[in-house]
Short mmCIF file of C-alpha atoms in Angstrom, two decimals:
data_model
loop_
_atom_site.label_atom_id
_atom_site.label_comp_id
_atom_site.label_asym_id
_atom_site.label_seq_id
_atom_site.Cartn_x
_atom_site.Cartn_y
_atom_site.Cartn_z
CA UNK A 1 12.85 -30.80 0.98
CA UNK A 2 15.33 -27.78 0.27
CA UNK A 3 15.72 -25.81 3.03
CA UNK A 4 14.78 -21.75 2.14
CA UNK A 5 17.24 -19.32 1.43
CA UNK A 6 18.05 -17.20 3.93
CA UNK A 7 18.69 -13.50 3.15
CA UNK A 8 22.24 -11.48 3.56
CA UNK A 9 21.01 -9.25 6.47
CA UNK A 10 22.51 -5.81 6.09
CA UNK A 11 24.37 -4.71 9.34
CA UNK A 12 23.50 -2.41 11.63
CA UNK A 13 19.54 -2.45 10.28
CA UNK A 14 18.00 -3.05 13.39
CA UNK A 15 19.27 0.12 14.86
CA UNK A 16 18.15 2.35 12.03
CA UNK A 17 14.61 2.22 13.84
CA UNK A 18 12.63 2.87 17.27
CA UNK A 19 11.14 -0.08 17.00
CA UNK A 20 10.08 -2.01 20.62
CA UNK A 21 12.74 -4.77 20.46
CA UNK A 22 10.96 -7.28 22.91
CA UNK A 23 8.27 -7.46 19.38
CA UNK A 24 8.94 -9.03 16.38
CA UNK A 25 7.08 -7.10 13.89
CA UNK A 26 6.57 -8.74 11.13
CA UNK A 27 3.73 -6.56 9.89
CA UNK A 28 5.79 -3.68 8.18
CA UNK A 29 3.05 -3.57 5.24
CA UNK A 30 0.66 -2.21 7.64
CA UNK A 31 1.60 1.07 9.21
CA UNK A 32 5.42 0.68 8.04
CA UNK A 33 8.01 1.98 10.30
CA UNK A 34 10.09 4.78 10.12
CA UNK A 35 13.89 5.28 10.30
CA UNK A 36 15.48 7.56 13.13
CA UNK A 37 16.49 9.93 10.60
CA UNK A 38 13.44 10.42 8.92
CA UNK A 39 11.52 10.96 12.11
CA UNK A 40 13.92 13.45 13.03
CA UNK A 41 13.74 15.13 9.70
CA UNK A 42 10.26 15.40 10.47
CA UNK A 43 10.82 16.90 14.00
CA UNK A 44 12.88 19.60 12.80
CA UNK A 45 9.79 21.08 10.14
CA UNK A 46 7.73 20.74 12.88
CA UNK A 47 9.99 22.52 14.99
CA UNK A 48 10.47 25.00 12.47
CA UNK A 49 6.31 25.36 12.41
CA UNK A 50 6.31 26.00 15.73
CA UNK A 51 8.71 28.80 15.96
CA UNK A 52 6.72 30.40 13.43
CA UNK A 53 3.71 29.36 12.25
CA UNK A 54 2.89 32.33 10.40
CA UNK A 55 6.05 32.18 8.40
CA UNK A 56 5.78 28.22 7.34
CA UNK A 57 2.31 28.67 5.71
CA UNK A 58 1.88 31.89 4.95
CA UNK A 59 5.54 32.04 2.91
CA UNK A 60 6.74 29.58 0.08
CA UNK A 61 4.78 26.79 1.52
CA UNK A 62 3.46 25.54 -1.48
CA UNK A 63 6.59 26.37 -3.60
CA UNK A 64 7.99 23.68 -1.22
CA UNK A 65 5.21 21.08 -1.82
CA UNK A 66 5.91 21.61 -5.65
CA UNK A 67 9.41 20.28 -5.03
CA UNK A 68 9.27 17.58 -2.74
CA UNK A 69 6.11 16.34 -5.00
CA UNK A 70 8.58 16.65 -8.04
CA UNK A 71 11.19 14.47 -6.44
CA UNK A 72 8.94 11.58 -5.21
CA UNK A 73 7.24 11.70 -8.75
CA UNK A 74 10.71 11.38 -10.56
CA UNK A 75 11.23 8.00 -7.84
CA UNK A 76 8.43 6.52 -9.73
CA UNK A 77 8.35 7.22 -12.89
CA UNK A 78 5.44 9.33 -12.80
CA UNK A 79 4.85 12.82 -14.60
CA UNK A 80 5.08 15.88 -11.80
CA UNK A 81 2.76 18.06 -13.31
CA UNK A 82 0.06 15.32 -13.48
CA UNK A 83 0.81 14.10 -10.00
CA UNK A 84 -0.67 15.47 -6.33
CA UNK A 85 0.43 14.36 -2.59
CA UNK A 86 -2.27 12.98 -0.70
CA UNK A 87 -2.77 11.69 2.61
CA UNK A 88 -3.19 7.98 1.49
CA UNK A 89 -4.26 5.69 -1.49
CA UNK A 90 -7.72 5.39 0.67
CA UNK A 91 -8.29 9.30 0.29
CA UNK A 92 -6.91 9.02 -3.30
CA UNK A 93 -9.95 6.34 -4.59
CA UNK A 94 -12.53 8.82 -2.77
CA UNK A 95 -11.50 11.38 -4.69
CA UNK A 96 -11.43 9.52 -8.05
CA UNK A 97 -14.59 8.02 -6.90
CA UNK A 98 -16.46 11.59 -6.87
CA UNK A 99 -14.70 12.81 -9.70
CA UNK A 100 -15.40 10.37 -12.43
CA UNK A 101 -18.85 11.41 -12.19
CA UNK A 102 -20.98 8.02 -11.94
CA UNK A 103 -24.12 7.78 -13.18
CA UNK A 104 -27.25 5.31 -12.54
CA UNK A 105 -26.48 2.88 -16.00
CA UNK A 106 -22.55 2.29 -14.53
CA UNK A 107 -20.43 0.18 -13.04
CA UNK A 108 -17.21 0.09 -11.40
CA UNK A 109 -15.66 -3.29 -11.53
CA UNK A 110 -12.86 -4.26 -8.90
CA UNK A 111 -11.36 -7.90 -7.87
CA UNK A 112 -12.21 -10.22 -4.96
CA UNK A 113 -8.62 -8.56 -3.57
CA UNK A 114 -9.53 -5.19 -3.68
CA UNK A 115 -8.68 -3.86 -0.13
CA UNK A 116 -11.72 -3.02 2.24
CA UNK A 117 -11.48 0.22 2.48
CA UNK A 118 -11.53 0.54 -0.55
CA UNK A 119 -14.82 -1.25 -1.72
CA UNK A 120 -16.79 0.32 1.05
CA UNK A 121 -15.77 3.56 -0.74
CA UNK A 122 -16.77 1.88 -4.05
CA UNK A 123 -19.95 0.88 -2.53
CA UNK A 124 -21.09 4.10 -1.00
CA UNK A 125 -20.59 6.10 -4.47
CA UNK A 126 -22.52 3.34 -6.55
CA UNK A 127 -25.29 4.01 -3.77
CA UNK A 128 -25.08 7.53 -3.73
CA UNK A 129 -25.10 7.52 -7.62
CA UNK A 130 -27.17 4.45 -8.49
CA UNK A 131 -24.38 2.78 -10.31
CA UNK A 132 -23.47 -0.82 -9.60
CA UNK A 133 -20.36 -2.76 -7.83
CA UNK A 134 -19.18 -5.28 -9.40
CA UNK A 135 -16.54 -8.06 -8.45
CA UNK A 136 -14.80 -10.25 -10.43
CA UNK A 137 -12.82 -13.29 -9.13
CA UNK A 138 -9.48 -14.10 -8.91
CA UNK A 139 -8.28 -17.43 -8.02
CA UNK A 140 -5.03 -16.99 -5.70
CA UNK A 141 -2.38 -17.84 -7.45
CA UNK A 142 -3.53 -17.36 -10.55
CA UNK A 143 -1.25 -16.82 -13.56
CA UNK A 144 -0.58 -13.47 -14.71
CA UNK A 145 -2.36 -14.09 -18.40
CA UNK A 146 -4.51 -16.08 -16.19
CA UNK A 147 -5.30 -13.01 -14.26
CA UNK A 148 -5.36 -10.86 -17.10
CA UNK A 149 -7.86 -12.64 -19.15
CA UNK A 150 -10.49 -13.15 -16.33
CA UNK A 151 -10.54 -9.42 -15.99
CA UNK A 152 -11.03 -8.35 -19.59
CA UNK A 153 -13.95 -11.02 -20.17
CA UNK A 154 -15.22 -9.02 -16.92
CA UNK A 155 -15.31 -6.08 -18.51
CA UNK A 156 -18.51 -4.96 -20.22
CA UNK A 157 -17.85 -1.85 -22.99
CA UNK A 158 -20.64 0.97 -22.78
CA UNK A 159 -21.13 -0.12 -19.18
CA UNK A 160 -18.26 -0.56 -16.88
CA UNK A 161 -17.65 3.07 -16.22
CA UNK A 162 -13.67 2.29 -13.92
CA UNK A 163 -12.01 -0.67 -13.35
CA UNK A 164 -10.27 -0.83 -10.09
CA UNK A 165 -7.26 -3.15 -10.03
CA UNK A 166 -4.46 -3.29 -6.91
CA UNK A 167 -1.30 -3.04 -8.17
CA UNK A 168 0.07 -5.16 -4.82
CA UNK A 169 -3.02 -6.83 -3.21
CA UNK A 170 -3.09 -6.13 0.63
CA UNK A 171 -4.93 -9.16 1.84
CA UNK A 172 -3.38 -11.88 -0.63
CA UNK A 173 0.20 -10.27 -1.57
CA UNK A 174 -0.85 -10.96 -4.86
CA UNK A 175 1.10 -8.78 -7.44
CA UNK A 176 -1.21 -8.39 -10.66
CA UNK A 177 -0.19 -7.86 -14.15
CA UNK A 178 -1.52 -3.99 -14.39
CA UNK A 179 0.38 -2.87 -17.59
CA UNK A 180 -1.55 -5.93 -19.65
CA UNK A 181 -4.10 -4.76 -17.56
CA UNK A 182 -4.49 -1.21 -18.50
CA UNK A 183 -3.81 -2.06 -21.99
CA UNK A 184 -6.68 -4.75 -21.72
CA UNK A 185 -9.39 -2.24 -20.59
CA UNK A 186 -7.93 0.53 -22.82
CA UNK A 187 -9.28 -1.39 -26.08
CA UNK A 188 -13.13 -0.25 -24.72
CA UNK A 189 -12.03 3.13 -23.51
CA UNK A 190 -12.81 1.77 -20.01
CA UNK A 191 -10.86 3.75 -17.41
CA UNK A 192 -8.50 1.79 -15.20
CA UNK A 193 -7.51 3.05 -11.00
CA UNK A 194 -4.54 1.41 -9.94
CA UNK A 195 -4.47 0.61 -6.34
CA UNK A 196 -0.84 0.82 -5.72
CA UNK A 197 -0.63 1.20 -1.99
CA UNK A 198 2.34 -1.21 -1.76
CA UNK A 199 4.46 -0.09 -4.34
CA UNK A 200 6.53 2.77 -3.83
CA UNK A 201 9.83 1.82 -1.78
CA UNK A 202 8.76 -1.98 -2.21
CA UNK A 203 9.06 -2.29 -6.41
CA UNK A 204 10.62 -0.21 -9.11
CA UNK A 205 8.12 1.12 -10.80
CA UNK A 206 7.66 3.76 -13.62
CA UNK A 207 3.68 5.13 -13.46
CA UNK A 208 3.80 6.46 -16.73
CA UNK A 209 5.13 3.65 -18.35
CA UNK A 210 2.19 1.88 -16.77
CA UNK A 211 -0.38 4.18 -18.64
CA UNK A 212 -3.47 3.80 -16.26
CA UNK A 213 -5.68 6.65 -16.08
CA UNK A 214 -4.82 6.97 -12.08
CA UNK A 215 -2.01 5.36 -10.29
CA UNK A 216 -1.80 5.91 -6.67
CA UNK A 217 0.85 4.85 -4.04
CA UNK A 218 1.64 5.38 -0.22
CA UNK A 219 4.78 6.44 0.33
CA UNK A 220 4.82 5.66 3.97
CA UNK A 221 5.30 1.80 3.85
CA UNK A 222 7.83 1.05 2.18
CA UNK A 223 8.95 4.27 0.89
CA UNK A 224 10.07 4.96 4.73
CA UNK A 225 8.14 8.01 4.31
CA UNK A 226 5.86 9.98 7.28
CA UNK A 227 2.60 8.51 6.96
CA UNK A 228 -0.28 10.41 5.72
CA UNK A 229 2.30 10.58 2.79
CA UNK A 230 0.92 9.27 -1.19
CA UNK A 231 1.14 10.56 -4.37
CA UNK A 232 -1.76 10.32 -6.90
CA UNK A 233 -0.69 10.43 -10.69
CA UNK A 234 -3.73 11.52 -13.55
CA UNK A 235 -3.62 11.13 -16.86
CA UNK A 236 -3.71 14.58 -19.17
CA UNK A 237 -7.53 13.39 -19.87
CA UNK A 238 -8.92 13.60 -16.40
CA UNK A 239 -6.98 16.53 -14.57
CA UNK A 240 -9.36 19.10 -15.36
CA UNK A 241 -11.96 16.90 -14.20
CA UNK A 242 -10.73 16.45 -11.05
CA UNK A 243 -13.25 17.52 -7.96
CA UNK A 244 -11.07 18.02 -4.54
CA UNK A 245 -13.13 16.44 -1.49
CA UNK A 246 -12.54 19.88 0.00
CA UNK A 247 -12.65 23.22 -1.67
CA UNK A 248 -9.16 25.79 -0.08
CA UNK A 249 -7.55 28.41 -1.54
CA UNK A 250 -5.73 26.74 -4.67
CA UNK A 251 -9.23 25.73 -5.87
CA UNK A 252 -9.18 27.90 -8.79
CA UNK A 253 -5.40 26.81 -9.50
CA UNK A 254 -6.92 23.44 -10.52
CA UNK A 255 -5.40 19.70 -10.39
CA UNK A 256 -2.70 19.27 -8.59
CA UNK A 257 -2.45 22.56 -6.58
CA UNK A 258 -5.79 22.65 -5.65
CA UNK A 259 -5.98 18.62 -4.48
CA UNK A 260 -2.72 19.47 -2.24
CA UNK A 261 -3.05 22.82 -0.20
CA UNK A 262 -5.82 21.79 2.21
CA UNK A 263 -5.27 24.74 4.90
CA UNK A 264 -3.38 24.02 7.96
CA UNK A 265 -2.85 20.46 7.67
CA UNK A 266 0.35 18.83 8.65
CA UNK A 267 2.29 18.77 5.75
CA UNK A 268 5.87 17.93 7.43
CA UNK A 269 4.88 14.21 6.35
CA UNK A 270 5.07 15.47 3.35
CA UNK A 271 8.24 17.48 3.13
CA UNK A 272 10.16 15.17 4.87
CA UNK A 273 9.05 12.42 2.68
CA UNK A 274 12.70 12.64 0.76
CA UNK A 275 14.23 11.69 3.49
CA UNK A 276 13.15 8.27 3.35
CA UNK A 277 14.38 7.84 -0.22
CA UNK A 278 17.56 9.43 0.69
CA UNK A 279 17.53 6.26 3.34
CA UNK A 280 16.66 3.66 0.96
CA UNK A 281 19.04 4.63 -1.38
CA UNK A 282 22.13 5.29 1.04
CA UNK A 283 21.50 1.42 2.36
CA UNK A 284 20.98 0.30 -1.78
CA UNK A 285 17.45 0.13 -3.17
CA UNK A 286 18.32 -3.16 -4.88
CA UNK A 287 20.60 -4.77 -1.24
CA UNK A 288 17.30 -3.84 0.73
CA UNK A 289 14.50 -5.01 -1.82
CA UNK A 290 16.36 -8.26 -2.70
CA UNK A 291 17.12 -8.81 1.21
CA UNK A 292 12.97 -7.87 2.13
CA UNK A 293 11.77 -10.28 -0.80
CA UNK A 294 14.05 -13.25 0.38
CA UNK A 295 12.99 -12.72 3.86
CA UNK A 296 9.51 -12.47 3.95
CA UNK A 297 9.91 -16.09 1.39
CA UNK A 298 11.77 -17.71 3.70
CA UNK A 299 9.43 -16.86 6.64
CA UNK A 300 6.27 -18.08 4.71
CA UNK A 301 8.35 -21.23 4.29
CA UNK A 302 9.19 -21.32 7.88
CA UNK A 303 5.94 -20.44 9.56
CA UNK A 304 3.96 -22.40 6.52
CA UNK A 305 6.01 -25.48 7.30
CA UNK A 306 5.28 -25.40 11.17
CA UNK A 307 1.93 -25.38 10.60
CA UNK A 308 1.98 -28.39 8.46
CA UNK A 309 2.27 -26.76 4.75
CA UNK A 310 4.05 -28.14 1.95
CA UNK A 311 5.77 -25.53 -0.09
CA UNK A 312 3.06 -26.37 -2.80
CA UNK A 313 0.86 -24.91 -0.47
CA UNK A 314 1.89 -21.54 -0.07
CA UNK A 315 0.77 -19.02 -2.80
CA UNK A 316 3.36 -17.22 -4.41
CA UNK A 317 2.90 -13.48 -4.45
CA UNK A 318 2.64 -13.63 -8.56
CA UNK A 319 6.15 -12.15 -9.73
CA UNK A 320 9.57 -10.71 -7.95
CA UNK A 321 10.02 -8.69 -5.74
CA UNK A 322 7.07 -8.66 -3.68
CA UNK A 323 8.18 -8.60 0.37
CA UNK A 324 4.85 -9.66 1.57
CA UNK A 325 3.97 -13.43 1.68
CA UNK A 326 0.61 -15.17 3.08
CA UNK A 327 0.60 -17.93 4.68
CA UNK A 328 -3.01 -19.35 4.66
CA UNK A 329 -4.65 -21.11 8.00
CA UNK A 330 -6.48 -23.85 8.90
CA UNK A 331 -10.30 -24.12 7.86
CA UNK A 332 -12.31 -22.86 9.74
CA UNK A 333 -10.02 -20.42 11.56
CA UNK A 334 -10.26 -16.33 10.96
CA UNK A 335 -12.68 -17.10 8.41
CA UNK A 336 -14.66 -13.91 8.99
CA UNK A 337 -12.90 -10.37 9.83
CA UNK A 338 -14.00 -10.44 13.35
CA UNK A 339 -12.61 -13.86 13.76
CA UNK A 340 -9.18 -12.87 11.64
CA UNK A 341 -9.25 -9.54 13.96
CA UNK A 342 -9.55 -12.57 17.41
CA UNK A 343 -6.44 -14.31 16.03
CA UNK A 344 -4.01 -11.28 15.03
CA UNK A 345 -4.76 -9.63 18.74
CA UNK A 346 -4.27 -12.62 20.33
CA UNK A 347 -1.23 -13.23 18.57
CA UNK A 348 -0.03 -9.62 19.34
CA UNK A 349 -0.47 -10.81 23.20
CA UNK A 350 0.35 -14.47 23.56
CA UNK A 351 3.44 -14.33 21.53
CA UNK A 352 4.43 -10.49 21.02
CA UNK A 353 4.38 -10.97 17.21
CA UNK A 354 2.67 -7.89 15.28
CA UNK A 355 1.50 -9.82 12.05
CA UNK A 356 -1.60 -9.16 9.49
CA UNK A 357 -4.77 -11.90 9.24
CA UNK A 358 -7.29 -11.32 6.81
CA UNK A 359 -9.99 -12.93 6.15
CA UNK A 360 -10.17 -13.82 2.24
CA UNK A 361 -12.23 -16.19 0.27
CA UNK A 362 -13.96 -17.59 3.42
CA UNK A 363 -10.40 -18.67 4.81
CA UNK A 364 -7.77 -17.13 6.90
CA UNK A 365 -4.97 -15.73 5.56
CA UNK A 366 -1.58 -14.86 7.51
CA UNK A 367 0.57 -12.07 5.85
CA UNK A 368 3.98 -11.99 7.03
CA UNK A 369 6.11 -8.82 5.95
CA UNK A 370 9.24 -8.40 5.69
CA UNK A 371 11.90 -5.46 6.10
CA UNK A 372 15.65 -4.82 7.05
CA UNK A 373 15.06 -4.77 10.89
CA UNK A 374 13.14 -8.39 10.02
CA UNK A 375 15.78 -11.61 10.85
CA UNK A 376 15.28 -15.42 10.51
CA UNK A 377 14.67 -15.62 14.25
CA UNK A 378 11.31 -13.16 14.40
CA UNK A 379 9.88 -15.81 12.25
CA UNK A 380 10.82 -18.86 13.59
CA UNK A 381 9.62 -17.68 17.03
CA UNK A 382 6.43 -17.10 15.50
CA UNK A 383 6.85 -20.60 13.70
CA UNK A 384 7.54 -22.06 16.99
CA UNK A 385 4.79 -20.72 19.20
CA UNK A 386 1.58 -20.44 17.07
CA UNK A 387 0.77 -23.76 16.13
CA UNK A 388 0.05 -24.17 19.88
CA UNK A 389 -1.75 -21.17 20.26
CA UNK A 390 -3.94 -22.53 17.23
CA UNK A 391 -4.99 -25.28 18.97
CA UNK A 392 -5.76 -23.90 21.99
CA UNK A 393 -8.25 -21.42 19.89
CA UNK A 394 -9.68 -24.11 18.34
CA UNK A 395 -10.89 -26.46 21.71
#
């Protein structure tokens, strides 16, 4: 058996963060985790609030917003004008949920790896509407053309009303084909949301190359931007159709002003959101997502291996890049999301290891991230320590 590679580590990485060093966190996909300089380009806006509150909102705020929005956009690929900050890709689907305007003879179709959150928002606008959810399945795994095809014979023209497809699936790491995607579900005029929570920071990407109808990413994972940081991208058809979840005073300004000023939120997140590119790209975009994709392979391999996996076994996350891997658990075991909820607490405790379980196909899933304060040794300590703690769940 070939041993995994192991990843260049890039020095000094470790110290770039506040992170509690007696933890291995391993969970970056989460909540990410944000650089010293970042936070402290944070503090200083907020400073600058504070000193005069008046002044920050009542005085080239928004003129501000505009900017930072336009440099994030030109990041990804994706077209300024047709592009908003949001809090998150959650608040993003809610708003494209409400403003697609559902009726009782619809459907919204989304995949078996659609992220909770997300469906329960799905769910509550069919109800509220009398449209219907719909999920198709997707083996893990699966092929891209594989994935691809299962989805378009899903589809049903005159009916299915939005397709909702993750760009980066959050429970399975499972990186979907959404460019033969969108072009799939653009043959019946079918309107496709891209759940790109994952993306930004994580993948190149370019949104408009991409085509979907909306595109939305959090910035704050990998992007090593504030969280409550996103940006939502909407194609020419739809921005004049777009309903804000709350009405403020660039309502009449329309799509994207009126979608972004939201009264006296915090929006430091926001405008220190370039600060976390300027990061990324001062270490190398390409040094830090080669060394996060290598990393988070080789601990699958590792943890996978001490919990009796072959490398056949582990599901690959469906193309390059990706620096999430899942490592999936014995039957039986975090089965349900209570039960996944037991083990990753229990983990956190017994062996002060931050890591994601999910509960996915009526099996437990462990996703292991991985990011430039990651090394070898946070996984093999985890590799080392949680068979036992397995077992001792399971008498």
């Amino acid at each position: 058996m070939t041993a995994p590679e192991k990843p260049r580590p890039i020095p000094g990485a470790r110290l770039l963060f506040s992170l509690d060093p007696s933890v291995s966190h391993v969970n970056h996909g989460s909540f990410g985790a944000l650089p010293i300089s970042v936070q402290r380009a944070q503090q200083r806006l907020r400073d600058e609030v504070e000193a005069n509150p008046l002044r920050f909102y009542g005085s080239g705020l928004m003129d501000r917003i505009v900017h930072t929005r336009r440099h994030l956009a030109a990041f990804l690929g994706a077209d300024p004008d047709g592009s908003a900050l949001v809090p998150n890709t959650t608040a993003a689907v809610s708003l494209i949920l409400q403003s697609v305007g559902l009726r009782a003879a619809d459907e919204v179709l989304l995949t078996d790896h659609a992220y909770g959150a997300v469906t329960m928002a799905v769910r509550r606008q069919c109800r509220r509407s009398g449209a219907t959810a719909r999920t198709v399945a997707v083996p893990l795994g699966a092929s891209a053309v594989d994935v691809t095809a299962r989805i378009r014979a899903a589809l049903r023209p005159g009916r299915t009303r939005l397709l909702v497809v993750d760009q980066v699936a959050s429970a399975t790491a499972a990186l979907f084909p959404v460019g033969e995607i969108v072009a799939a579900a653009r043959e019946h005029d079918i309107p496709v949301l891209v759940d790109a929570a994952h993306v930004p920071g994580m993948l190149p990407v370019d949104v408009s190359a991409i085509g979907a109808d909306f595109w939305v990413g959090n910035l704050h994972k990998w992007g090593w931007a504030p969280r409550g940081t996103a940006l939502l991208t909407v194609a020419p058809a739809w921005r004049r159709r777009i309903d804000p979840l709350v009405v403020s005073w660039e309502h009449d300004e329309g799509f994207p002003l009126s979608v972004e000023f939201q009264g006296t939120i915090d929006y430091t997140s926001w405008l220190a959101a370039p600060a976390g590119i300027f990061a990324l790209r001062t270490l190398g975009l390409e040094a830090v997502r080669e060394h996060n994709a290598t990393l988070a392979a080789y601990g699958q391999r590792v943890v996978g291996e001490a919990l009796g996996l072959a490398p056949a076994d582990l599901p690959g996350p469906g193309g390059p890049g990706v620096a999430m891997r899942v490592v999936p658990l014995p039957a039986g075991l975090a089965s349900t999301p209570p039960e996944a909820l037991e083990l990753r607490l229990r983990i956190a405790d017994k062996l002060a290891a931050e890591v994601a379980v999910n509960a996915w196909g009526g099996r437990g899933l462990l996703r292991l991230s991985a990011q430039i304060y990651n090394r070898p040794e946070d996984y093999h300590l985890l590799a080392d320590r949680l068979p036992a703690l397995i077992r001792e769940m399971r008498r």
